[in-house]
XYZ file of C-alpha atoms in Angstrom:
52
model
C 12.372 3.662 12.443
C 9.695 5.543 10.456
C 8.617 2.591 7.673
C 5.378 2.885 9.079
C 2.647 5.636 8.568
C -1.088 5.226 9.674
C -3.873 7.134 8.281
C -7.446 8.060 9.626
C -6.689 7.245 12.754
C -6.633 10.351 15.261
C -8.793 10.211 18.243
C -9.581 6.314 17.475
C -8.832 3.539 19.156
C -6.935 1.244 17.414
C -6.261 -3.157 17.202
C -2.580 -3.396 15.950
C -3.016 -6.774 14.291
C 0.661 -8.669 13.072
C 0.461 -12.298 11.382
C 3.585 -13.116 13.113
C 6.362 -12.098 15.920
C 9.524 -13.009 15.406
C 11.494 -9.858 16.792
C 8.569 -7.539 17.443
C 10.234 -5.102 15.322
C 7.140 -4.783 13.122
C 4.650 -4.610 15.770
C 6.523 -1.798 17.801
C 7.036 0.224 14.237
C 2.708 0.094 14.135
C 2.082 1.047 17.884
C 4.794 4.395 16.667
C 3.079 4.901 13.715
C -0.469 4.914 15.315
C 0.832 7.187 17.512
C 2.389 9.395 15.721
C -0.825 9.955 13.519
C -2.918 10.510 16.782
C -4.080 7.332 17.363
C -4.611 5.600 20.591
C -3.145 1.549 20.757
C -6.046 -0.530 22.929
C -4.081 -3.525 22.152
C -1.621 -5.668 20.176
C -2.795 -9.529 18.449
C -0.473 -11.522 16.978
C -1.510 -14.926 15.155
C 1.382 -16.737 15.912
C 5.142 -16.473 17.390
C 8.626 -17.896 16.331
C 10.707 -19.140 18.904
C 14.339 -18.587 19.044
């Protein structure tokens, strides 16, 4: 992992927003990344989802 940084976000709350899930690889890269930089995830949207 680590394809992901965030920026301005320490000591904010922060709406992970993804167009689509397929694996959830990209949304759990963006919860670690808003971490990493000090931010705190209130939640996770996603616009649509793929079935397998």
């Amino acid at each position: 992992m680590g394809t992901l940084r965030a920026a301005h976000v320490t000591g904010r709350e922060v709406v992970v927003v993804d167009d689509v899930v397929t694996t959830g690889v990209t949304m759990a890269e963006a919860v670690r990344a808003v971490r990493a930089a000090g931010g705190r995830v209130m939640r996770c949207v996603a616009l649509a989802e793929v079935e397998e």
